[in-house]
Coordinates of C-alpha atoms in Angstrom, one line a residue:
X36 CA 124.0 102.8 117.4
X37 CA 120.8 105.0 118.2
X38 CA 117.0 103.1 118.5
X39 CA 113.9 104.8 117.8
X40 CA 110.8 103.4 119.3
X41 CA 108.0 103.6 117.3
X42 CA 104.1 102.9 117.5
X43 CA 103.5 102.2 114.1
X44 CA 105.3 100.4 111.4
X45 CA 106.0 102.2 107.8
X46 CA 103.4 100.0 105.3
X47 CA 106.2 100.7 102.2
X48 CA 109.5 102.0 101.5
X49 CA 108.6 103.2 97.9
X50 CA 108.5 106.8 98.5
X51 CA 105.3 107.2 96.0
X52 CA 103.4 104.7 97.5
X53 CA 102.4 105.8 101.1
X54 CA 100.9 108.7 102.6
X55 CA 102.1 107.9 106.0
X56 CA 104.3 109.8 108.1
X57 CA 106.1 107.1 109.6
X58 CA 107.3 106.1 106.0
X59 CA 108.1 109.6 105.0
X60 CA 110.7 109.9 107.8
X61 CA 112.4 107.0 107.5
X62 CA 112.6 107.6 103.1
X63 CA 115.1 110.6 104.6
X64 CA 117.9 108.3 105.7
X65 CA 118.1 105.6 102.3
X66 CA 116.3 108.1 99.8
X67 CA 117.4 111.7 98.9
X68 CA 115.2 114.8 98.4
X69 CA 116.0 117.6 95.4
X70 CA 116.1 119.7 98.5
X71 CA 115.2 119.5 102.1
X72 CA 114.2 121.7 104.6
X73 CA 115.8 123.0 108.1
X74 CA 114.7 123.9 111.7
X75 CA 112.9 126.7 110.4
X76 CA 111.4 125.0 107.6
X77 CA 113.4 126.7 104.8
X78 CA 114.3 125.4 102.0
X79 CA 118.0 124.4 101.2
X80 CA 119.7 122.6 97.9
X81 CA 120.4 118.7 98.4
X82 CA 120.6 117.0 94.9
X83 CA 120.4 120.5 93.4
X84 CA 123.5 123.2 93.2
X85 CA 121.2 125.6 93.6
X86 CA 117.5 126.6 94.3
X87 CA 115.5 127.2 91.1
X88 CA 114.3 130.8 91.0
X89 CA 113.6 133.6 88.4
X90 CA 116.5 135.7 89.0
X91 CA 119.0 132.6 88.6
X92 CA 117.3 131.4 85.2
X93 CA 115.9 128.2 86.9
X94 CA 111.8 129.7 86.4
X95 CA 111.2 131.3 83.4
X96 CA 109.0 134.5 83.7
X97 CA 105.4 132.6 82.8
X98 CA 106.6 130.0 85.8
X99 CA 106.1 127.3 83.0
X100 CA 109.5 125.9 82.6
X101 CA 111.8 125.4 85.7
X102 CA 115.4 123.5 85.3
X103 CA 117.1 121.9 88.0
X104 CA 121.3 121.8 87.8
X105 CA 122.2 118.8 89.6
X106 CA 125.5 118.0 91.4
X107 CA 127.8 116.1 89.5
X108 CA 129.1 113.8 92.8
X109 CA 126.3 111.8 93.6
X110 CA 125.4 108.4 93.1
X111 CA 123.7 105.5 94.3
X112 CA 124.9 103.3 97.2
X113 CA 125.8 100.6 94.8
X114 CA 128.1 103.4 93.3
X115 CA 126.1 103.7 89.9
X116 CA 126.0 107.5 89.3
X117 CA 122.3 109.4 90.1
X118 CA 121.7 111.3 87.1
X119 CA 118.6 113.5 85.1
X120 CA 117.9 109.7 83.9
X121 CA 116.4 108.8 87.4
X122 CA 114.4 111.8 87.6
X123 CA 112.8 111.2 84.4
X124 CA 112.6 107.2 85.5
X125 CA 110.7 108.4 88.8
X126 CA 108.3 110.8 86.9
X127 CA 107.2 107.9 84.5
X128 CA 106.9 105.6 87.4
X129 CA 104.5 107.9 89.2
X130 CA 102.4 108.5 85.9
X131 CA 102.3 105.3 84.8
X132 CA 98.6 103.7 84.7
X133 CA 100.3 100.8 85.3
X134 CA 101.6 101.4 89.0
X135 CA 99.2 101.9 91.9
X136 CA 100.8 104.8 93.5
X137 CA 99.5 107.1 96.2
X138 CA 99.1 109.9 94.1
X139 CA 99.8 111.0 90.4
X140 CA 99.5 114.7 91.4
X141 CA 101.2 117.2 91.0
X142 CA 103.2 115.0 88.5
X143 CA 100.3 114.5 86.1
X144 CA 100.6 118.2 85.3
X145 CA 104.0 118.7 83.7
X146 CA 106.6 116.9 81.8
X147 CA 110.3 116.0 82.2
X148 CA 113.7 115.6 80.0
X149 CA 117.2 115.3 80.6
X150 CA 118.8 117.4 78.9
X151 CA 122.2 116.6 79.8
X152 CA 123.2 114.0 82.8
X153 CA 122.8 116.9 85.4
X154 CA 119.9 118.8 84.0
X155 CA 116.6 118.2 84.2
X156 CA 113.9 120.6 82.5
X157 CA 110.1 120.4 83.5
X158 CA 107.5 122.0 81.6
X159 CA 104.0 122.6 83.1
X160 CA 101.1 122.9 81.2
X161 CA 100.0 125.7 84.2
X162 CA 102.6 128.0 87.0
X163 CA 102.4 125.6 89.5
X164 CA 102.6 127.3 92.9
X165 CA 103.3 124.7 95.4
X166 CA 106.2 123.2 93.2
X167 CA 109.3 123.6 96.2
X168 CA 106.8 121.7 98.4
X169 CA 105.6 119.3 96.5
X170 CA 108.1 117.8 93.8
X171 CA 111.0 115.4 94.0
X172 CA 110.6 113.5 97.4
X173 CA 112.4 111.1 97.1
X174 CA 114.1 109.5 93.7
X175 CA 113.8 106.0 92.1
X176 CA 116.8 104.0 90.9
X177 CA 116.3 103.4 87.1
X178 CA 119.0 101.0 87.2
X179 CA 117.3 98.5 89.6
X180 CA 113.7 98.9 88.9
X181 CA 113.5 99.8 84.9
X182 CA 114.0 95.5 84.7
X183 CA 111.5 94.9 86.9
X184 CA 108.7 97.5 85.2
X185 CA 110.0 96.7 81.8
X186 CA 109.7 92.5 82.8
X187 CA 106.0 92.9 84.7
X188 CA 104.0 96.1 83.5
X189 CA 104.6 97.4 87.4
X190 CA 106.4 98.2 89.9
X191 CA 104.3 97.4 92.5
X192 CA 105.3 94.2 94.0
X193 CA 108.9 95.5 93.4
X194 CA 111.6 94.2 96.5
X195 CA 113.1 97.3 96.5
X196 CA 109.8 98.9 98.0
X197 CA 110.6 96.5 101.2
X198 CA 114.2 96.0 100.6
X199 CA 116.0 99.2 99.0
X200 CA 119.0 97.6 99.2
X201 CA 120.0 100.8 97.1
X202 CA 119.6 103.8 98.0
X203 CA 121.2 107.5 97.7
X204 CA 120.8 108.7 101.5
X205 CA 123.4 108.6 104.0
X206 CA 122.1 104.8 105.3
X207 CA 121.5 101.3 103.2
X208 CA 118.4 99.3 104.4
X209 CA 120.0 96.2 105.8
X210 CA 117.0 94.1 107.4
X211 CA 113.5 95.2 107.9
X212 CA 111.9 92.3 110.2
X213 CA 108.0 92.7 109.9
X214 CA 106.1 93.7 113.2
X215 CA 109.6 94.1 114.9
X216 CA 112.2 96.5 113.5
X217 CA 114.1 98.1 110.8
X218 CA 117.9 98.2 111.0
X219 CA 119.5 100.4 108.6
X220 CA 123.2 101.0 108.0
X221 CA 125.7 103.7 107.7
X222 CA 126.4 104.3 103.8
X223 CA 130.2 104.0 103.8
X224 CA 130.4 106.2 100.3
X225 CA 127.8 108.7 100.8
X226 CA 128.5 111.6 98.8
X227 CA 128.2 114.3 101.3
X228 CA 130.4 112.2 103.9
X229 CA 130.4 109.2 106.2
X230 CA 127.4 109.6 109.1
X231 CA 128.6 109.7 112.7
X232 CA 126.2 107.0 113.7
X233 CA 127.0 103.8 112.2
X234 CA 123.5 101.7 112.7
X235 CA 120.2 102.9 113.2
X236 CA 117.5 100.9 114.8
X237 CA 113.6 101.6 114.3
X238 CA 111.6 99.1 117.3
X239 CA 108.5 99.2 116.6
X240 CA 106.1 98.8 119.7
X241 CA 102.8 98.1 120.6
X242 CA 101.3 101.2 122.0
X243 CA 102.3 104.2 123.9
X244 CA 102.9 103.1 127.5
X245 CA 105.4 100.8 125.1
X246 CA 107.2 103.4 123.9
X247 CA 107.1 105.5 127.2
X248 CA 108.7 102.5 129.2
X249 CA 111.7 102.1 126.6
X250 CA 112.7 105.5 126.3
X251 CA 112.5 105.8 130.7
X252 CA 114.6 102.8 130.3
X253 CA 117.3 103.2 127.6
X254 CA 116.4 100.7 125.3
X255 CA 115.4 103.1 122.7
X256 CA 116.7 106.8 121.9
X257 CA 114.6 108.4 120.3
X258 CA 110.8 108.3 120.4
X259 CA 107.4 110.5 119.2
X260 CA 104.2 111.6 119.6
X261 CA 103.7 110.7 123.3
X262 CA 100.9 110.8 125.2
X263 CA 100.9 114.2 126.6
X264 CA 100.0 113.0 129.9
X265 CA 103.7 111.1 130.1
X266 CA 105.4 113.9 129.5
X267 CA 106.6 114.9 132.5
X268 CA 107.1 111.3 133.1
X269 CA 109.5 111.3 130.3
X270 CA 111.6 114.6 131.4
X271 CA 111.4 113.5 135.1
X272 CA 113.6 110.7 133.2
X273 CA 115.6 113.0 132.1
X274 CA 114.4 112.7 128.2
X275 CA 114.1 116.0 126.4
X276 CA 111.1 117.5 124.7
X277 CA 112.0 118.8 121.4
X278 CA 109.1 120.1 119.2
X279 CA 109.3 120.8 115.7
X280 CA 106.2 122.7 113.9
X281 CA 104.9 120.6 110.9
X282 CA 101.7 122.3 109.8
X283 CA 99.6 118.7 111.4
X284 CA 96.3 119.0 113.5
X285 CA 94.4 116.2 114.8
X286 CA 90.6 116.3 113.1
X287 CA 87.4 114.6 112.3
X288 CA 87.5 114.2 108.6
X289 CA 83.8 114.2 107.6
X290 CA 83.0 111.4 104.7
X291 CA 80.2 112.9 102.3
X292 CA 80.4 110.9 99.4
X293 CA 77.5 108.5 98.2
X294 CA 78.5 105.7 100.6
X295 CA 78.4 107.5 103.5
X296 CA 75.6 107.0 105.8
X297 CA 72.1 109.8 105.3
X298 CA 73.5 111.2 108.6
X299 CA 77.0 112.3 107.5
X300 CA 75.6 113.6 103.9
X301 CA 73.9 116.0 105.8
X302 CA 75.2 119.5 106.3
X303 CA 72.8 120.2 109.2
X304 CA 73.9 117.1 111.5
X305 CA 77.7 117.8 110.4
X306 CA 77.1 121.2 112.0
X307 CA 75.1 119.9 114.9
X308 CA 78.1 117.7 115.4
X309 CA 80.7 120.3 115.4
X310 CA 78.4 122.0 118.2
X311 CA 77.6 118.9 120.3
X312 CA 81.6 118.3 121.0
X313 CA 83.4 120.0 124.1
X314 CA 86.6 120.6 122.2
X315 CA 87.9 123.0 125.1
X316 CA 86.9 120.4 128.0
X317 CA 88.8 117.4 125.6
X318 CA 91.9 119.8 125.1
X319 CA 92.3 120.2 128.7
X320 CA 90.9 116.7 130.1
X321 CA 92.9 114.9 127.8
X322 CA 95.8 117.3 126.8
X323 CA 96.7 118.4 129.8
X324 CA 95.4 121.9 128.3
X325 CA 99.2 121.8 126.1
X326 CA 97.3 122.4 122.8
X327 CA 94.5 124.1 121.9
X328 CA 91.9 123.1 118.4
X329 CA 92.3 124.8 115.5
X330 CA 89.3 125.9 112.8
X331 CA 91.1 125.1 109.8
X332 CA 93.7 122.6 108.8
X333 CA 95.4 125.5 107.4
X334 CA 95.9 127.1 111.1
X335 CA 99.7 126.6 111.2
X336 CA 99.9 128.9 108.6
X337 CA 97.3 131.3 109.8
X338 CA 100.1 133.9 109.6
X339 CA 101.0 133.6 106.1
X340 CA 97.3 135.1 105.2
X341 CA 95.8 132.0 103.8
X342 CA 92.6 132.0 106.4
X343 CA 89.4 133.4 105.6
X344 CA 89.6 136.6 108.6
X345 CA 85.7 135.8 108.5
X346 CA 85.4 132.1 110.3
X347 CA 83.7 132.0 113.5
X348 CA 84.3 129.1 115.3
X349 CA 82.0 126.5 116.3
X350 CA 81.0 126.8 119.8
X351 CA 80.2 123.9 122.4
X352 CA 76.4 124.5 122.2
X353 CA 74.5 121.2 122.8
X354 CA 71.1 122.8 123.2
X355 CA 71.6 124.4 119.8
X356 CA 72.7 121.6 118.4
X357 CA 69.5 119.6 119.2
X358 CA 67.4 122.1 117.8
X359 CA 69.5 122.2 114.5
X360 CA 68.7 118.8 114.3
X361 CA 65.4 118.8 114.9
X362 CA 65.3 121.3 111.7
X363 CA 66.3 119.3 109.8
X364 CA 63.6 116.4 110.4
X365 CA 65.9 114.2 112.8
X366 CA 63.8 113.6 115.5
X367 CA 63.8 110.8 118.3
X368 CA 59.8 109.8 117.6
X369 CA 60.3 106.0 119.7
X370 CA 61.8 107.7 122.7
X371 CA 65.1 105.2 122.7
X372 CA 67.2 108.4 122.5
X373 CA 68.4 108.3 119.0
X374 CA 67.3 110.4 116.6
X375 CA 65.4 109.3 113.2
X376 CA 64.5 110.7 109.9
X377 CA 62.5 108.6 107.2
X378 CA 63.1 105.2 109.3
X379 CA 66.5 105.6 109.5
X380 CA 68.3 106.0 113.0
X381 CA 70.7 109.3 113.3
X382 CA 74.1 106.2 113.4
X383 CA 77.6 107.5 112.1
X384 CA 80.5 104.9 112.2
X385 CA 83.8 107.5 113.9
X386 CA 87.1 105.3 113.3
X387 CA 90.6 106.0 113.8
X388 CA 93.7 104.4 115.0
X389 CA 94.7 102.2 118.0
X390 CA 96.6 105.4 119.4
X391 CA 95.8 106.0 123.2
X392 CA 95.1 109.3 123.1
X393 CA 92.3 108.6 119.9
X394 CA 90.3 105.8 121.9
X395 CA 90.3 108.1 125.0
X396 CA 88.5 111.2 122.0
X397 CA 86.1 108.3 121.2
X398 CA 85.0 107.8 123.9
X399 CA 84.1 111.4 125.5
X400 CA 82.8 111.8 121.9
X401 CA 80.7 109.1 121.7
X402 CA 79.0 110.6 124.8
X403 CA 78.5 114.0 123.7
X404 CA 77.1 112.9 120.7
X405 CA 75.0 110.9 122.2
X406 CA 73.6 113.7 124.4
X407 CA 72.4 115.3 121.4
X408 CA 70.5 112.6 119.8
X409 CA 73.6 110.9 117.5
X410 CA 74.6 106.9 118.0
X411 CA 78.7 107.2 117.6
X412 CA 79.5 103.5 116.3
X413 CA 83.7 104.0 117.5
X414 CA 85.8 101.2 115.4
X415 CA 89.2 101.8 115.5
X416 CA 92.1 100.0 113.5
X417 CA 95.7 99.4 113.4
X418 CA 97.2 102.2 111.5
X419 CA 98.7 100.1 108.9
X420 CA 95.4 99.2 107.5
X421 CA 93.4 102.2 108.8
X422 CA 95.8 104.1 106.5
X423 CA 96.1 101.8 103.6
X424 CA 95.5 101.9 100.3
X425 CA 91.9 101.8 98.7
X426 CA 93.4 98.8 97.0
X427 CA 94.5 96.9 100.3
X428 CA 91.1 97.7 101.6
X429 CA 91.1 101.0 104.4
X430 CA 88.4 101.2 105.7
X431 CA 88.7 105.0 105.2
X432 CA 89.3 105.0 101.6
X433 CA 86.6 102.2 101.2
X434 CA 83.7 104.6 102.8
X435 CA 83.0 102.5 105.7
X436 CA 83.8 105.3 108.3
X437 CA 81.6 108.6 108.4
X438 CA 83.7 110.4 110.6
X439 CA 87.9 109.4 110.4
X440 CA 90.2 110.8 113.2
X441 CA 93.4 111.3 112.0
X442 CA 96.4 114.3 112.3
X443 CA 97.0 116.2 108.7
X444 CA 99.0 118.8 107.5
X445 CA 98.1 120.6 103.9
X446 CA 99.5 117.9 101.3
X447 CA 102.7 119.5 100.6
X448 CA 103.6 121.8 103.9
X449 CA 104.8 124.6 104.0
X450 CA 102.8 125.3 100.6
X451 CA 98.7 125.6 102.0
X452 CA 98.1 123.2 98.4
X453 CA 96.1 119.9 99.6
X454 CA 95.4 117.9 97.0
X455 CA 93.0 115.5 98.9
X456 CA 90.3 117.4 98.2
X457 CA 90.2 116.7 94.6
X458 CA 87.1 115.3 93.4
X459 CA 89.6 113.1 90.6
X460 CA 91.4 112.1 93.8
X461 CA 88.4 110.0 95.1
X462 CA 89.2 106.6 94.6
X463 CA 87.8 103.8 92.9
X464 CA 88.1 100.4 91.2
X465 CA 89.7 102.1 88.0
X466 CA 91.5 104.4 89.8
X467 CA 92.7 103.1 93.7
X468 CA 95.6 105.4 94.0
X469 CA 93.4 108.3 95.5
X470 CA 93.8 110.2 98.7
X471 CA 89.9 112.2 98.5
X472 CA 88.1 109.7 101.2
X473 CA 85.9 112.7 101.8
X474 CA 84.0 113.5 99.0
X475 CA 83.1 115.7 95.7
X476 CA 82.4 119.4 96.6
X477 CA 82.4 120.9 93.0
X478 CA 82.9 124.5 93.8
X479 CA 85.8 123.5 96.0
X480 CA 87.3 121.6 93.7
X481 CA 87.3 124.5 91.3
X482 CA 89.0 126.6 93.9
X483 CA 91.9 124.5 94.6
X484 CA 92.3 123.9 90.7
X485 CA 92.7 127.7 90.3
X486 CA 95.1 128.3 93.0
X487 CA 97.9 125.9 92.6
X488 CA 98.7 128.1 89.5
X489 CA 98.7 131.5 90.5
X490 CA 101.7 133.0 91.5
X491 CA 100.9 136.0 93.4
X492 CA 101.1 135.2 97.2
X493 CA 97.9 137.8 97.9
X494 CA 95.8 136.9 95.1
X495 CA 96.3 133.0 96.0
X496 CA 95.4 133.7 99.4
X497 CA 92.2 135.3 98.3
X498 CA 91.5 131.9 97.0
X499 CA 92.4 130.3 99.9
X500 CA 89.8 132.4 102.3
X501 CA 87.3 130.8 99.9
X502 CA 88.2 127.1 100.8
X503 CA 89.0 127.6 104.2
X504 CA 84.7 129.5 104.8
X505 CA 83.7 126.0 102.7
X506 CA 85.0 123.6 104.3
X507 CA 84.5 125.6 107.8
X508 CA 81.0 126.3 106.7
X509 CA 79.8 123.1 105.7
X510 CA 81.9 121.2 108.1
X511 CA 83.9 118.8 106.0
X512 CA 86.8 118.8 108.8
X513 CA 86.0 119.8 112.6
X514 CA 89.6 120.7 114.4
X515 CA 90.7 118.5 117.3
X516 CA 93.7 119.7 118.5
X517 CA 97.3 121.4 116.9
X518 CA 99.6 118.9 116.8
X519 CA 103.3 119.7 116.2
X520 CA 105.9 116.6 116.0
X521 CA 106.8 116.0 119.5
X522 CA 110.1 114.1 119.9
X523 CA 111.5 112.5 123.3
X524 CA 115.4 112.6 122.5
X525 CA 118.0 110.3 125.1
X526 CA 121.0 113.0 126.6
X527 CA 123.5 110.6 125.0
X528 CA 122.9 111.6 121.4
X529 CA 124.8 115.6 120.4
X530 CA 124.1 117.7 117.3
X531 CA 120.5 117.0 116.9
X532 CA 118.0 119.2 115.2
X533 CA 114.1 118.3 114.0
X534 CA 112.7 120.2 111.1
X535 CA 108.8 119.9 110.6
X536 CA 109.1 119.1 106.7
X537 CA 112.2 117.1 106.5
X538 CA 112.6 115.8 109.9
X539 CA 115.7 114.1 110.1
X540 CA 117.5 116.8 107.6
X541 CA 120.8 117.0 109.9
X542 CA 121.4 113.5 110.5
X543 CA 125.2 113.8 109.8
X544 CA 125.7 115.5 112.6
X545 CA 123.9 113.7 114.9
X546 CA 126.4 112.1 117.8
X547 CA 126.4 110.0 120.7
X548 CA 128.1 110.2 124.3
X549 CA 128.1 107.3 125.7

């Protein structure tokens, strides 16, 4: 038996319903991937006998058509095989107007058949580059949910997305105890073998110091994300630090949509923002100077080309950030040190999570906004309804926050594609299945449109050192710090690697000593 500790609590087990991380890397252990990625983030073949390219016959030359050979030995924990039928089944599922998924894209953009039990064939209407990132995470059961959509319309208040009772990964879902743990179970007729570890436990815990305090004293295994500060805590304890790059960076997501407040809609006082916070001071105050804060949310990638060369980034520059806001007509006329324009005080609402190390941000950030003029309302949530759905009522994806702190990668890492800046992935009473809780930029929408199908690595950078100067330039996302998974591992469990895409990709290897 191992135990994770963890801070937060997945909010679904349906693969396609959830953005969060959490959920994603539990999916790995009950749920199976067309293909996964190792330590170095590389691709390998998982459902698939082989990697689709052009040379095998698995792309076609226009990048249209790609095939997928599946293996002919895998099936479903409940032993009914997995065939072509449940990746048409899942495809339908995520399309269907009916279901309130997390997203419809890239799906929305081809089409799927079985050709035979073991091959499925999809046809885009456009190349779509990010396709070995993006597609086939995770695969429904068309056996256990085609009743339930073809009884109610939905699968949305299906069981399975809290009990998957059935699953094709190498563990079953045995009991998931709200607010408290999940326990899952080794899959005794796994198709790729039996597990070493027969139980897995995930303990969820109240905050940090929570999950610090297990790990120091053996109650848990496995934990992530600490508080930098604990770290040598933890390896005093004799825990190891294991870090695995994932393409995340914590940032300040800018809200400029029509419900934001006059403050945040305004290029000028983003800027003056992005000037008015020490991000050097915060990286070493509060980071033990371990990270540093990157310009783009595409750093992590920086040397696969996809940066605009031409980004200068914003300095620490109070002074100049006063006077870019008194440019732009927000001045402090009643002397109570807040900053007006046409009656209306210079207030934007910053949210994020309960996480430590976010509240202690706030708080420096608060001030140095305030220096400049700016009243920094700092809210802050419990992650499962700070990243909720617009449906179950985020704050985020409701526009009630101006600024949102949060760590992202691109949408589909290690592909720089990121959907959420889609201006039809805003969402709203007819469509609540969004991720855009930003805001319509037109011109950048039309950028990421054009890149996802071009093929050509340099031309799609090109592209790419477009979006990265907009949303740099107008300051839709200020940098925070780089933030790789960080895993605290116990001595007792052997054989363990992290990847930054597929985290838990080697768990069939994974020991213990006891």
């Amino acid at each position: 038996i191992i135990t994770f500790a963890w801070t937060q609590e997945p909010d679904t087990l349906n693969p396609y319903y959830t953005n969060m991380w959490f959920s994603t890397v539990l999916q790995q252990l009950y749920s199976c991937w067309a293909w996964e990625f190792d330590d170095q983030n590389l691709p390998f073949p998982k459902l698939v006998t082989e990697l689709p390219t052009t040379d095998n016959g698995g792309v076609n030359e226009e990048g249209t058509v790609i095939t997928l050979h599946l293996r002919d030995d895998i099936t479903w924990s409940d032993g009914t095989p997995l065939t072509a039928e449940d990746f048409v089944f899942t495809w339908q599922m995520i399309t269907d107007p009916g279901n309130t998924v997390s997203s419809v894209y890239p799906y929305d953009s081809f089409t799927v058949e079985a050709a035979d039990p073991q091959t499925v064939v999809m046809t885009f209407d456009e190349p779509l580059a990010s396709w070995q990132s993006a597609l086939w995470k995770g695969i429904l059961p068309k056996h256990v949910l085609q009743p339930i959509f073809d009884a109610e319309g939905s699968i949305d208040e299906a069981e399975w997305n809290v009990e998957p009772t059935v699953g094709c990964g190498p563990y079953v879902v045995d009991t998931w105890e709200s607010g408290s743990y999940i326990r899952l179970v080794r899959n005794p007729d796994y198709w790729l073998g039996e597990a070493n570890i027969e139980e897995i436990f995930f303990q969820f815990v109240p905050d940090d110091a929570s999950q610090t305090a297990s790990l120091i004293a053996g109650t848990a295994d496995i934990g992530t994300f600490p508080p930098l500060s604990d770290v040598p805590t933890l390896q005093a304890g004799g825990l190891e630090i294991m870090i695995a790059s994932s393409g995340y960076s914590e940032g300040l997501f800018f809200n400029f949509r029509e419900n934001a407040s006059p403050g945040a809609r305004d290029v000028k006082v983003r800027q003056a923002v992005a000037m008015a916070i020490d991000r050097e001071a915060i990286n070493n105050d509060l980071l033990l100077g371990l990270t540093h804060a990157p310009e783009t949310l595409w750093d992590p990638l920086a040397a696969s080309g996809w940066v605009s060369p031409d980004i200068k980034p914003w300095q620490y520059d109070p002074e100049a950030a006063k006077a870019l806001l008194e440019e732009a007509g927000w001045t402090d006329a009643d002397g109570d040190g807040i900053r007006e324009k046409d009656g209306e005080p210079l207030t934007l609402v910053y949210g994020t999570t309960i996480r430590e190390i976010r509240q202690d941000a706030q708080a420096v950030i608060q001030q140095q906004l305030r220096d400049v003029g700016i009243d920094a309302e700092i809210p802050s949530w419990d992650a499962d309804l700070f990243f909720a759905s617009y449906a179950d009522g985020s704050p985020c994806a409701l526009g009630e926050v101006d600024i949102m702190e949060w760590s992202d990668s691109t949408g589909d890492f290690p592909d720089p594609d990121h959907y959420y800046w889609l201006c039809s992935e805003i969402p709203n009473d007819e469509s609540p299945w969004g991720a855009n809780y930003f805001g319509c930029d037109e011109t950048l929408d039309a950028l990421f449109q054009e890149q996802i199908s071009i093929i050509d690595p340099e031309e799609r950078a090109a592209v790419f050192h477009e979006i990265t100067q907009i949303i740099h330039d107008n300051v839709y996302w200020i940098g925070m710090w780089d933030d790789p998974d960080y895993w605290i591992v116990s001595p007792r469990i052997t054989g363990i690697k992290f990847s930054g895409v597929t985290p838990l990709y080697n768990i069939l290897e994974w020991d213990v000593t006891e």
